Short mmCIF file of C-alpha atoms in Angstrom, two decimals:
data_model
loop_
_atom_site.label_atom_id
_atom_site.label_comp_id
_atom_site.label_asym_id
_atom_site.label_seq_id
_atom_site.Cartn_x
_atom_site.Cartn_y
_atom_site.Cartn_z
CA UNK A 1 -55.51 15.05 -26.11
CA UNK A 2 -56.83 17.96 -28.33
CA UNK A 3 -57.20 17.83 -32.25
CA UNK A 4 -53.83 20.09 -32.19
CA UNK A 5 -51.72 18.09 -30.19
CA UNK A 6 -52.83 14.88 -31.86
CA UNK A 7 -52.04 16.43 -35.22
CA UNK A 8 -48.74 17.16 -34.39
CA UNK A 9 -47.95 13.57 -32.92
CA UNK A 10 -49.19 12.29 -36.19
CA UNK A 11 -46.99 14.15 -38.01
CA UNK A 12 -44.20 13.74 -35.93
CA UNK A 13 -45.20 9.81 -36.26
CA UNK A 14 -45.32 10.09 -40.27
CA UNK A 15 -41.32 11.18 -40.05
CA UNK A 16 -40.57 8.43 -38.00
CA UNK A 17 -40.78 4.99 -39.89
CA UNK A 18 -39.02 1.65 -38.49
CA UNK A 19 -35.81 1.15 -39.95
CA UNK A 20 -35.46 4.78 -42.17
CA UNK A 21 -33.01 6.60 -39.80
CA UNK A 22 -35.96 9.05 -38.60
CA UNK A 23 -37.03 9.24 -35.16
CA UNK A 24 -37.90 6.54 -33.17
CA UNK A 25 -41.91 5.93 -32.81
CA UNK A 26 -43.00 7.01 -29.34
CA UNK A 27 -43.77 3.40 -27.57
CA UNK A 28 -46.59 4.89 -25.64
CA UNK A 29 -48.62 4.92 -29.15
CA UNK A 30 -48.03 1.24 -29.56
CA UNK A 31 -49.16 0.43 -26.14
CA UNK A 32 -52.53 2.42 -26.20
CA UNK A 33 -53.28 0.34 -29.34
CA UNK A 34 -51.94 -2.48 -27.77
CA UNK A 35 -54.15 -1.81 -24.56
CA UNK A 36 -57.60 -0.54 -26.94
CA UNK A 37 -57.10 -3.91 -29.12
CA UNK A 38 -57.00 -6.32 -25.75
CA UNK A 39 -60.05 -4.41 -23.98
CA UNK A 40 -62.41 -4.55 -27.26
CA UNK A 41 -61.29 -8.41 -27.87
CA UNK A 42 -62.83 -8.86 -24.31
CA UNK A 43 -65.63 -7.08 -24.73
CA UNK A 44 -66.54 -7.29 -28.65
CA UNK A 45 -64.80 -10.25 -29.52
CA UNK A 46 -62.12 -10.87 -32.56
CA UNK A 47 -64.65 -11.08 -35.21
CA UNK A 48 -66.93 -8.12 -34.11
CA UNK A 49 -63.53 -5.49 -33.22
CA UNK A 50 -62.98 -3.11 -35.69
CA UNK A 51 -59.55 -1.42 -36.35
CA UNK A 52 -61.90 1.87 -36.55
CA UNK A 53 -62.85 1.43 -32.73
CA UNK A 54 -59.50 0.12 -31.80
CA UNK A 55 -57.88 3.75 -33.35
CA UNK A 56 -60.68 5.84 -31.93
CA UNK A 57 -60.14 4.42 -28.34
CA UNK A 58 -56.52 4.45 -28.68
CA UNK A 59 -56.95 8.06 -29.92
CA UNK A 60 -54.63 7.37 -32.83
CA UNK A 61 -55.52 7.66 -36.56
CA UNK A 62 -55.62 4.75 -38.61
CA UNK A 63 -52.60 5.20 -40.82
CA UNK A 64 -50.98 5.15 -37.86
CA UNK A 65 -51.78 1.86 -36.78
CA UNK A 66 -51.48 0.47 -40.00
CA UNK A 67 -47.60 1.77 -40.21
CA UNK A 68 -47.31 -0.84 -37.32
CA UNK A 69 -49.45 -3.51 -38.15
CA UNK A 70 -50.85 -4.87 -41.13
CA UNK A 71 -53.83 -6.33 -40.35
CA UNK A 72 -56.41 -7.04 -37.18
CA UNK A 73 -54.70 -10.26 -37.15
CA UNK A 74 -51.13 -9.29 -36.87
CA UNK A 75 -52.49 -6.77 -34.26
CA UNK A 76 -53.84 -9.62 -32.08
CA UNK A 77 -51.27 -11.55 -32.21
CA UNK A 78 -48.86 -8.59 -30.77
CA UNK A 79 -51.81 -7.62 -28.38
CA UNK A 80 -51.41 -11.33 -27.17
CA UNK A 81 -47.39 -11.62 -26.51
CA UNK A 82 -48.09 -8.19 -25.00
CA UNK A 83 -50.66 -9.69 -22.35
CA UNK A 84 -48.23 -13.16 -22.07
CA UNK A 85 -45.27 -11.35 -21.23
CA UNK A 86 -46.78 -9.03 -18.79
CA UNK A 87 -48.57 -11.87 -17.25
CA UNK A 88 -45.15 -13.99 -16.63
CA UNK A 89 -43.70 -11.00 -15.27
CA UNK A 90 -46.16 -10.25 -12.19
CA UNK A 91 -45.36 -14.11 -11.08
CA UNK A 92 -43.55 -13.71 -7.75
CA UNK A 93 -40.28 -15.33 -7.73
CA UNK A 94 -40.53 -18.47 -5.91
CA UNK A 95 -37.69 -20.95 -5.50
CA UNK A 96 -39.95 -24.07 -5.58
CA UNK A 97 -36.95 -26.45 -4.29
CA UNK A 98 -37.33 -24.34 -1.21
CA UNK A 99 -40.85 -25.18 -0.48
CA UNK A 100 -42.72 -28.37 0.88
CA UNK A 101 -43.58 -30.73 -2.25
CA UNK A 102 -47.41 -29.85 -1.36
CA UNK A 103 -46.91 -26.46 -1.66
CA UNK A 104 -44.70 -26.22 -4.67
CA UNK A 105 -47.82 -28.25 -6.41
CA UNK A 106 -50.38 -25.74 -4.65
CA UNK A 107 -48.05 -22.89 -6.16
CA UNK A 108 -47.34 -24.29 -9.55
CA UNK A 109 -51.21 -24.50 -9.59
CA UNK A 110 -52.10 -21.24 -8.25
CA UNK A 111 -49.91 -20.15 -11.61
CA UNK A 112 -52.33 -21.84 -14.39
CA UNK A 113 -55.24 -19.56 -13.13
CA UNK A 114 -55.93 -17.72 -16.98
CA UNK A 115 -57.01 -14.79 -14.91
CA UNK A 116 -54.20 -13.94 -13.23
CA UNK A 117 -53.16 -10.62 -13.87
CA UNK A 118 -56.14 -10.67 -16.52
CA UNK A 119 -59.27 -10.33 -15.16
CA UNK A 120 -61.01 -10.81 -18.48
CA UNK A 121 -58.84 -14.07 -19.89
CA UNK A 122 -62.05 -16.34 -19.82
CA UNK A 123 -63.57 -14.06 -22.38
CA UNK A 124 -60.80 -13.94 -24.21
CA UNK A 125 -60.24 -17.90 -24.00
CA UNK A 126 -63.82 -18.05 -24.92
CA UNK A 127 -63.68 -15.73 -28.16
CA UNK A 128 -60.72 -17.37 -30.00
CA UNK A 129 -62.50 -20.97 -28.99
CA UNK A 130 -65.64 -19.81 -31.18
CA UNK A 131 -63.27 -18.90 -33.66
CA UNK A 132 -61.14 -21.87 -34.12
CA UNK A 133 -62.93 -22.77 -37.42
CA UNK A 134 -62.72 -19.52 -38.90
CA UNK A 135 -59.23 -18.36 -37.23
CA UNK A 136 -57.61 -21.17 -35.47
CA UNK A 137 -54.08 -19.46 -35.99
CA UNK A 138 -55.53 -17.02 -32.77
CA UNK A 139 -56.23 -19.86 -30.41
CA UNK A 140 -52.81 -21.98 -31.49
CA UNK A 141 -51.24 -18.46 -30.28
CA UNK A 142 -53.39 -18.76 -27.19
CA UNK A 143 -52.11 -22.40 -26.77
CA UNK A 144 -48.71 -21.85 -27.44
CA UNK A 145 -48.29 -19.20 -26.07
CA UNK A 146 -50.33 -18.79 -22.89
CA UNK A 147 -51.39 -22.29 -22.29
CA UNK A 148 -48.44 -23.87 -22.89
CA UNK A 149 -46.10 -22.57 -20.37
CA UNK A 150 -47.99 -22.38 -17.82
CA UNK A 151 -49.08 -25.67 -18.00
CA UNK A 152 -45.27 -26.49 -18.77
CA UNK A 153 -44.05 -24.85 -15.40
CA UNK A 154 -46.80 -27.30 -13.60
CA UNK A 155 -45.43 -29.88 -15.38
CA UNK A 156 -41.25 -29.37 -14.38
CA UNK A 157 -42.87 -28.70 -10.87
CA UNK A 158 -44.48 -31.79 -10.64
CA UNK A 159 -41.39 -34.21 -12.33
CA UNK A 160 -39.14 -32.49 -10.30
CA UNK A 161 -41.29 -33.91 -6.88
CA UNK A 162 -40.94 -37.26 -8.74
CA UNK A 163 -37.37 -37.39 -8.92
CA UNK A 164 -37.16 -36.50 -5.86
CA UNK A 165 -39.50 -39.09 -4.34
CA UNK A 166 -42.36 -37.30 -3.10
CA UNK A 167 -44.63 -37.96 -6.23
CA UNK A 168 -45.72 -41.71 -6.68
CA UNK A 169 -43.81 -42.41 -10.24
CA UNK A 170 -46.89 -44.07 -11.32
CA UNK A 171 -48.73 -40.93 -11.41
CA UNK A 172 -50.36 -40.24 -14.45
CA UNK A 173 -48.47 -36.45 -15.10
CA UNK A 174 -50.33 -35.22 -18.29
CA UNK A 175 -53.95 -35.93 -16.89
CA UNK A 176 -53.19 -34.24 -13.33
CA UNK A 177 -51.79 -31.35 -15.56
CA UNK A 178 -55.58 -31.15 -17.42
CA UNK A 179 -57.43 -31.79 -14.60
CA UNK A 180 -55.61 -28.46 -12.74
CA UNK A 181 -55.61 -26.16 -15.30
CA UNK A 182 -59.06 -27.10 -16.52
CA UNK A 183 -60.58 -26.60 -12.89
CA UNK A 184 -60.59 -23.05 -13.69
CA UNK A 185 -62.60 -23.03 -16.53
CA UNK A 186 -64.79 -25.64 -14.58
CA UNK A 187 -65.19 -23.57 -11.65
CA UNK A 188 -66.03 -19.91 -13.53
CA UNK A 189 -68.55 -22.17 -16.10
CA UNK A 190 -70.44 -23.43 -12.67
CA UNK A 191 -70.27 -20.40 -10.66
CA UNK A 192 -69.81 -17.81 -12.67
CA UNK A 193 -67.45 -15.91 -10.30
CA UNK A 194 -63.87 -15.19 -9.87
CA UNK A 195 -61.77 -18.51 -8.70
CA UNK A 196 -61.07 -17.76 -4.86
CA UNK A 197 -59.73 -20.87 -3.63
CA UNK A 198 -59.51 -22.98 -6.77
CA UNK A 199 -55.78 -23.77 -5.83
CA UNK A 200 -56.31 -25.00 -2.74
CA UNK A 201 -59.21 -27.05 -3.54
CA UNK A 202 -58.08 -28.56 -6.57
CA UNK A 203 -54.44 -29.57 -4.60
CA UNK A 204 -56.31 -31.02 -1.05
CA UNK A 205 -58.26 -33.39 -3.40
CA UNK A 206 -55.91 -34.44 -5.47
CA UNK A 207 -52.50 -34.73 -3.64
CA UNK A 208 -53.13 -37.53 -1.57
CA UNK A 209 -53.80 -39.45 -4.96
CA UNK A 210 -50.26 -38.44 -6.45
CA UNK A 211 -47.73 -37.99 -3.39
CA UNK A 212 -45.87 -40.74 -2.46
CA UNK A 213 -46.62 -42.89 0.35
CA UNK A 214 -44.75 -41.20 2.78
CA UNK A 215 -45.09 -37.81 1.24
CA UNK A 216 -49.21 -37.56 1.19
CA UNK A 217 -49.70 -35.90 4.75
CA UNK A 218 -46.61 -33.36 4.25
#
């Protein structure tokens, strides 16, 4: 974009407010600062981003971010829904009740993986754990959020298997629910490399433990 034509979407942008009858903001403006703010939180980190960098990769100005958003924090929180909502939406839509029980677990599983559709989420899991102390409103997002659901959707998976008698009813649900989704973070803090095969792993060992009796060579 030259200096010209990013003039004249500025000014085009400063006669378009939210809510005062003008224009409405062109959405591809938001989601280049949406997109700069996720890719320097990977790479810099919240606490070493700066809304200058964010604008100047964005190739925006910064009143015009701050007309959106007013702070870095309110910006990462929007950058965050952003990434949760487009990661829900590249799930494939699977009827679990039409799969085996095993696979419906090795599916449900398969969905905790941070880095799907995210190739940098352990970075980004990693940046808002070192700054809990500091800003532990950005990691209750990620928990809420990110963590929560998809460790939710494990969870329905797994209690629907028990009422229907294919997962032992003694089975402790919560810890199998840790032990899966942590098993990512395990496996990239040992190896260092993308989690091929995590899934599968991860199910073969533990659903013999879980199914019930008749259910733990389906």
């Amino acid at each position: 974009m030259t200096r010209d034509e990013r003039a004249a979407r500025e000014k085009d942008e400063k006669t378009s407010g939210r809510g005062t009858g003008g224009r409405p903001r062109d959405p591809a403006i938001e989601e280049a600062i949406i997109r700069a703010t996720r890719k320097r939180l990977i790479a810099d980190g919240y606490a070493q981003m700066t809304i200058g960098d964010i604008v100047a990769d964005a190739g925006v100005t910064r009143p015009t971010l701050y007309r959106r958003w007013a702070s870095k924090y309110d910006l990462v929180v929007d950058a965050l829904a952003y990434g949760f909502t487009a990661q829900r939406e590249a799930y494939p839509d699977i009827d679990m009740d039409e799969l085996t029980a095993v696979e419906a677990f090795r599916e449900a599983v398969r969905r905790l993986d941070p880095r799907y559709h995210n190739a940098g989420a352990m970075a980004l899991h990693g940046n808002f754990m070192a700054e809990a102390d500091r800003v532990p409103g950005l990691l209750e997002q990620l928990r809420e959020h990110g963590v929560g659901p998809r460790c939710d959707e494990l969870m329905n998976t797994l209690k629907g298997l028990q009422r229907r008698g294919e997962v032992r009813e003694d089975a402790d649900l919560e810890t199998v629910v840790t032990l899966c989704f942590g098993s990512y973070f395990a496996d990239y803090l040992r190896t260092g490399r993308p989690g091929a095969g995590v899934a599968d792993r991860v199910v073969d060992s533990l659903w013999p433990t879980i199914a019930a009796p008749t259910r733990c060579n389906e």
